[in-house]
């Protein structure tokens, strides 16, 4: 509730903080996602998804940046086409008894919400530079965490797993 109120009052600050957090976590082939995920039955939702969902709702309620309508730009139209393709994938997946399509849905919705929030928040030249700088700093943190994970990969805390004996894993992608 405190985050919702703070987010409503300081939407930009909350968005940039969550964006930094999302970009800075190396989240594959390790336990990091397990530490920030809430499991309800067989469905798991992580804190990043919850925060972006809250920011999305706040942006919609505040009708943030009314002058930027997503359908008026080429990238907005491409985004809507991508959303329709995700929906088509879901329909085909459900029709073919694909439980993977339903489990992938949260990832696709998360990407769409993150793009929409970014589109509504970033609207001028200075914000584009801010986006690039925050992305760079967050990826530097991700790379540093990946290096620490690589050096201390024997610790069970990380829960690093490798595919088929292959050295590495997606958590090293940022390091490379």
mmCIF file of C-alpha atoms in Angstrom:
data_model
loop_
_atom_site.group_PDB
_atom_site.id
_atom_site.type_symbol
_atom_site.label_atom_id
_atom_site.label_comp_id
_atom_site.label_asym_id
_atom_site.label_seq_id
_atom_site.Cartn_x
_atom_site.Cartn_y
_atom_site.Cartn_z
ATOM 1 C CA UNK A 1 0.000 0.000 0.000
ATOM 2 C CA UNK A 2 2.892 2.338 0.799
ATOM 3 C CA UNK A 3 4.418 1.627 -2.624
ATOM 4 C CA UNK A 4 1.087 2.311 -4.357
ATOM 5 C CA UNK A 5 0.685 5.693 -2.626
ATOM 6 C CA UNK A 6 4.332 6.642 -3.241
ATOM 7 C CA UNK A 7 4.032 5.491 -6.846
ATOM 8 C CA UNK A 8 0.952 7.627 -7.362
ATOM 9 C CA UNK A 9 2.734 10.693 -6.002
ATOM 10 C CA UNK A 10 6.117 10.006 -7.647
ATOM 11 C CA UNK A 11 5.414 7.927 -10.732
ATOM 12 C CA UNK A 12 8.627 8.853 -12.532
ATOM 13 C CA UNK A 13 10.890 8.053 -9.583
ATOM 14 C CA UNK A 14 9.187 4.715 -8.980
ATOM 15 C CA UNK A 15 9.373 3.782 -12.646
ATOM 16 C CA UNK A 16 13.077 4.584 -12.916
ATOM 17 C CA UNK A 17 13.872 2.707 -9.685
ATOM 18 C CA UNK A 18 11.965 -0.401 -10.802
ATOM 19 C CA UNK A 19 13.444 -0.174 -14.303
ATOM 20 C CA UNK A 20 16.951 -0.072 -12.770
ATOM 21 C CA UNK A 21 16.113 -3.056 -10.552
ATOM 22 C CA UNK A 22 14.735 -5.079 -13.492
ATOM 23 C CA UNK A 23 17.758 -4.423 -15.677
ATOM 24 C CA UNK A 24 20.312 -5.003 -12.928
ATOM 25 C CA UNK A 25 19.351 -8.554 -11.982
ATOM 26 C CA UNK A 26 20.999 -11.486 -13.757
ATOM 27 C CA UNK A 27 17.895 -13.691 -13.662
ATOM 28 C CA UNK A 28 18.585 -16.917 -15.483
ATOM 29 C CA UNK A 29 20.002 -20.258 -14.382
ATOM 30 C CA UNK A 30 20.169 -19.191 -10.732
ATOM 31 C CA UNK A 31 18.023 -18.714 -7.617
ATOM 32 C CA UNK A 32 17.553 -14.954 -7.806
ATOM 33 C CA UNK A 33 14.046 -15.239 -9.250
ATOM 34 C CA UNK A 34 13.121 -17.757 -6.564
ATOM 35 C CA UNK A 35 13.986 -15.211 -3.872
ATOM 36 C CA UNK A 36 11.703 -12.515 -5.303
ATOM 37 C CA UNK A 37 8.793 -14.709 -6.438
ATOM 38 C CA UNK A 38 5.521 -15.257 -4.593
ATOM 39 C CA UNK A 39 3.927 -18.610 -5.425
ATOM 40 C CA UNK A 40 0.162 -18.888 -5.365
ATOM 41 C CA UNK A 41 -0.748 -22.460 -6.224
ATOM 42 C CA UNK A 42 1.133 -23.345 -9.390
ATOM 43 C CA UNK A 43 1.415 -19.733 -10.469
ATOM 44 C CA UNK A 44 4.417 -17.650 -9.491
ATOM 45 C CA UNK A 45 4.496 -13.885 -9.725
ATOM 46 C CA UNK A 46 7.633 -11.966 -8.908
ATOM 47 C CA UNK A 47 8.037 -8.589 -7.285
ATOM 48 C CA UNK A 48 9.159 -6.967 -10.543
ATOM 49 C CA UNK A 49 5.910 -7.977 -12.238
ATOM 50 C CA UNK A 50 3.848 -6.688 -9.329
ATOM 51 C CA UNK A 51 5.663 -3.325 -9.290
ATOM 52 C CA UNK A 52 5.370 -2.822 -13.060
ATOM 53 C CA UNK A 53 1.683 -3.769 -12.830
ATOM 54 C CA UNK A 54 1.161 -1.133 -10.138
ATOM 55 C CA UNK A 55 3.035 1.489 -12.157
ATOM 56 C CA UNK A 56 0.966 0.576 -15.237
ATOM 57 C CA UNK A 57 -2.290 1.015 -13.315
ATOM 58 C CA UNK A 58 -1.099 4.356 -11.900
ATOM 59 C CA UNK A 59 -0.123 5.581 -15.377
ATOM 60 C CA UNK A 60 -3.514 4.576 -16.770
ATOM 61 C CA UNK A 61 -5.385 6.167 -13.846
ATOM 62 C CA UNK A 62 -3.433 9.406 -14.045
ATOM 63 C CA UNK A 63 -3.789 9.370 -17.835
ATOM 64 C CA UNK A 64 -0.099 10.116 -17.799
ATOM 65 C CA UNK A 65 1.232 12.256 -20.603
ATOM 66 C CA UNK A 66 -2.048 12.584 -22.466
ATOM 67 C CA UNK A 67 -0.302 14.012 -25.514
ATOM 68 C CA UNK A 68 1.476 10.716 -26.317
ATOM 69 C CA UNK A 69 -1.088 8.379 -27.792
ATOM 70 C CA UNK A 70 0.511 5.057 -28.643
ATOM 71 C CA UNK A 71 -1.386 4.445 -31.892
ATOM 72 C CA UNK A 72 -0.115 7.711 -33.463
ATOM 73 C CA UNK A 73 3.468 6.488 -33.934
ATOM 74 C CA UNK A 74 5.100 3.770 -35.993
ATOM 75 C CA UNK A 75 6.610 2.146 -32.930
ATOM 76 C CA UNK A 76 3.218 2.228 -31.240
ATOM 77 C CA UNK A 77 1.601 0.443 -34.164
ATOM 78 C CA UNK A 78 4.422 -2.127 -34.176
ATOM 79 C CA UNK A 79 3.890 -2.599 -30.433
ATOM 80 C CA UNK A 80 0.174 -3.223 -30.958
ATOM 81 C CA UNK A 81 0.961 -5.746 -33.723
ATOM 82 C CA UNK A 82 3.356 -7.500 -31.340
ATOM 83 C CA UNK A 83 0.628 -7.638 -28.685
ATOM 84 C CA UNK A 84 -1.769 -9.146 -31.229
ATOM 85 C CA UNK A 85 0.859 -11.749 -32.166
ATOM 86 C CA UNK A 86 1.249 -12.621 -28.479
ATOM 87 C CA UNK A 87 -2.516 -13.026 -28.254
ATOM 88 C CA UNK A 88 -2.522 -15.215 -31.376
ATOM 89 C CA UNK A 89 0.255 -17.349 -29.862
ATOM 90 C CA UNK A 90 -1.822 -17.743 -26.711
ATOM 91 C CA UNK A 91 -4.956 -18.771 -28.634
ATOM 92 C CA UNK A 92 -3.039 -21.289 -30.772
ATOM 93 C CA UNK A 93 -1.239 -22.594 -27.689
ATOM 94 C CA UNK A 94 -4.462 -23.120 -25.738
ATOM 95 C CA UNK A 95 -6.112 -24.724 -28.764
ATOM 96 C CA UNK A 96 -3.244 -27.242 -28.974
ATOM 97 C CA UNK A 97 -3.332 -27.998 -25.231
ATOM 98 C CA UNK A 98 -0.108 -26.087 -24.723
ATOM 99 C CA UNK A 99 0.340 -25.294 -21.069
ATOM 100 C CA UNK A 100 3.594 -23.591 -22.041
ATOM 101 C CA UNK A 101 1.612 -20.874 -23.839
ATOM 102 C CA UNK A 102 -0.217 -20.001 -20.626
ATOM 103 C CA UNK A 103 2.957 -20.041 -18.542
ATOM 104 C CA UNK A 104 4.677 -17.808 -21.128
ATOM 105 C CA UNK A 105 1.792 -15.352 -20.992
ATOM 106 C CA UNK A 106 3.035 -13.641 -17.822
ATOM 107 C CA UNK A 107 6.408 -12.998 -19.471
ATOM 108 C CA UNK A 108 4.747 -11.486 -22.551
ATOM 109 C CA UNK A 109 2.369 -9.348 -20.499
ATOM 110 C CA UNK A 110 5.309 -8.147 -18.412
ATOM 111 C CA UNK A 111 7.192 -7.054 -21.547
ATOM 112 C CA UNK A 112 4.125 -5.266 -22.898
ATOM 113 C CA UNK A 113 3.478 -3.441 -19.612
ATOM 114 C CA UNK A 114 7.140 -2.448 -19.309
ATOM 115 C CA UNK A 115 7.171 -1.108 -22.873
ATOM 116 C CA UNK A 116 3.932 0.806 -22.373
ATOM 117 C CA UNK A 117 5.135 2.380 -19.117
ATOM 118 C CA UNK A 118 8.454 3.316 -20.713
ATOM 119 C CA UNK A 119 6.652 4.807 -23.698
ATOM 120 C CA UNK A 120 4.419 6.934 -21.499
ATOM 121 C CA UNK A 121 7.205 8.094 -19.148
ATOM 122 C CA UNK A 122 9.970 8.759 -21.702
ATOM 123 C CA UNK A 123 8.772 11.564 -23.918
ATOM 124 C CA UNK A 124 11.574 13.995 -24.565
ATOM 125 C CA UNK A 125 15.235 14.081 -25.497
ATOM 126 C CA UNK A 126 16.479 14.319 -21.896
ATOM 127 C CA UNK A 127 14.437 11.286 -20.867
ATOM 128 C CA UNK A 128 15.947 9.248 -23.708
ATOM 129 C CA UNK A 129 19.419 10.015 -22.366
ATOM 130 C CA UNK A 130 18.203 9.191 -18.877
ATOM 131 C CA UNK A 131 16.874 5.861 -20.170
ATOM 132 C CA UNK A 132 20.211 5.063 -21.812
ATOM 133 C CA UNK A 133 22.206 6.082 -18.720
ATOM 134 C CA UNK A 134 20.053 4.110 -16.309
ATOM 135 C CA UNK A 135 20.210 1.105 -18.641
ATOM 136 C CA UNK A 136 23.998 1.370 -18.796
ATOM 137 C CA UNK A 137 24.364 1.649 -15.010
ATOM 138 C CA UNK A 138 21.943 -1.204 -14.396
ATOM 139 C CA UNK A 139 23.730 -3.461 -16.875
ATOM 140 C CA UNK A 140 27.017 -2.588 -15.171
ATOM 141 C CA UNK A 141 25.496 -3.775 -11.881
ATOM 142 C CA UNK A 142 24.233 -6.907 -13.644
ATOM 143 C CA UNK A 143 27.681 -7.563 -15.061
ATOM 144 C CA UNK A 144 29.262 -7.065 -11.625
ATOM 145 C CA UNK A 145 26.774 -9.477 -10.034
ATOM 146 C CA UNK A 146 27.480 -11.962 -12.811
ATOM 147 C CA UNK A 147 31.195 -11.695 -12.100
ATOM 148 C CA UNK A 148 30.605 -12.279 -8.389
ATOM 149 C CA UNK A 149 28.397 -15.252 -9.270
ATOM 150 C CA UNK A 150 31.087 -16.636 -11.562
ATOM 151 C CA UNK A 151 33.800 -16.301 -8.926
ATOM 152 C CA UNK A 152 31.621 -17.793 -6.159
ATOM 153 C CA UNK A 153 29.706 -20.308 -8.272
ATOM 154 C CA UNK A 154 30.204 -23.100 -5.739
ATOM 155 C CA UNK A 155 28.003 -21.350 -3.174
ATOM 156 C CA UNK A 156 24.582 -22.955 -2.949
ATOM 157 C CA UNK A 157 23.065 -19.520 -2.339
ATOM 158 C CA UNK A 158 23.277 -18.730 -6.057
ATOM 159 C CA UNK A 159 21.809 -22.039 -7.192
ATOM 160 C CA UNK A 160 23.640 -21.820 -10.498
ATOM 161 C CA UNK A 161 22.760 -24.584 -12.944
ATOM 162 C CA UNK A 162 24.405 -25.446 -16.225
ATOM 163 C CA UNK A 163 22.804 -26.964 -19.292
ATOM 164 C CA UNK A 164 24.234 -30.298 -20.403
ATOM 165 C CA UNK A 165 27.632 -29.788 -18.805
ATOM 166 C CA UNK A 166 28.118 -26.582 -20.771
ATOM 167 C CA UNK A 167 30.123 -24.043 -18.861
ATOM 168 C CA UNK A 168 28.214 -20.912 -18.303
ATOM 169 C CA UNK A 169 24.615 -20.116 -18.254
ATOM 170 C CA UNK A 170 22.546 -17.124 -19.115
ATOM 171 C CA UNK A 171 23.671 -15.334 -15.981
ATOM 172 C CA UNK A 172 27.079 -14.909 -17.626
ATOM 173 C CA UNK A 173 25.638 -13.277 -20.742
ATOM 174 C CA UNK A 174 26.092 -9.777 -19.331
ATOM 175 C CA UNK A 175 29.684 -10.569 -18.340
ATOM 176 C CA UNK A 176 30.484 -11.637 -21.894
#
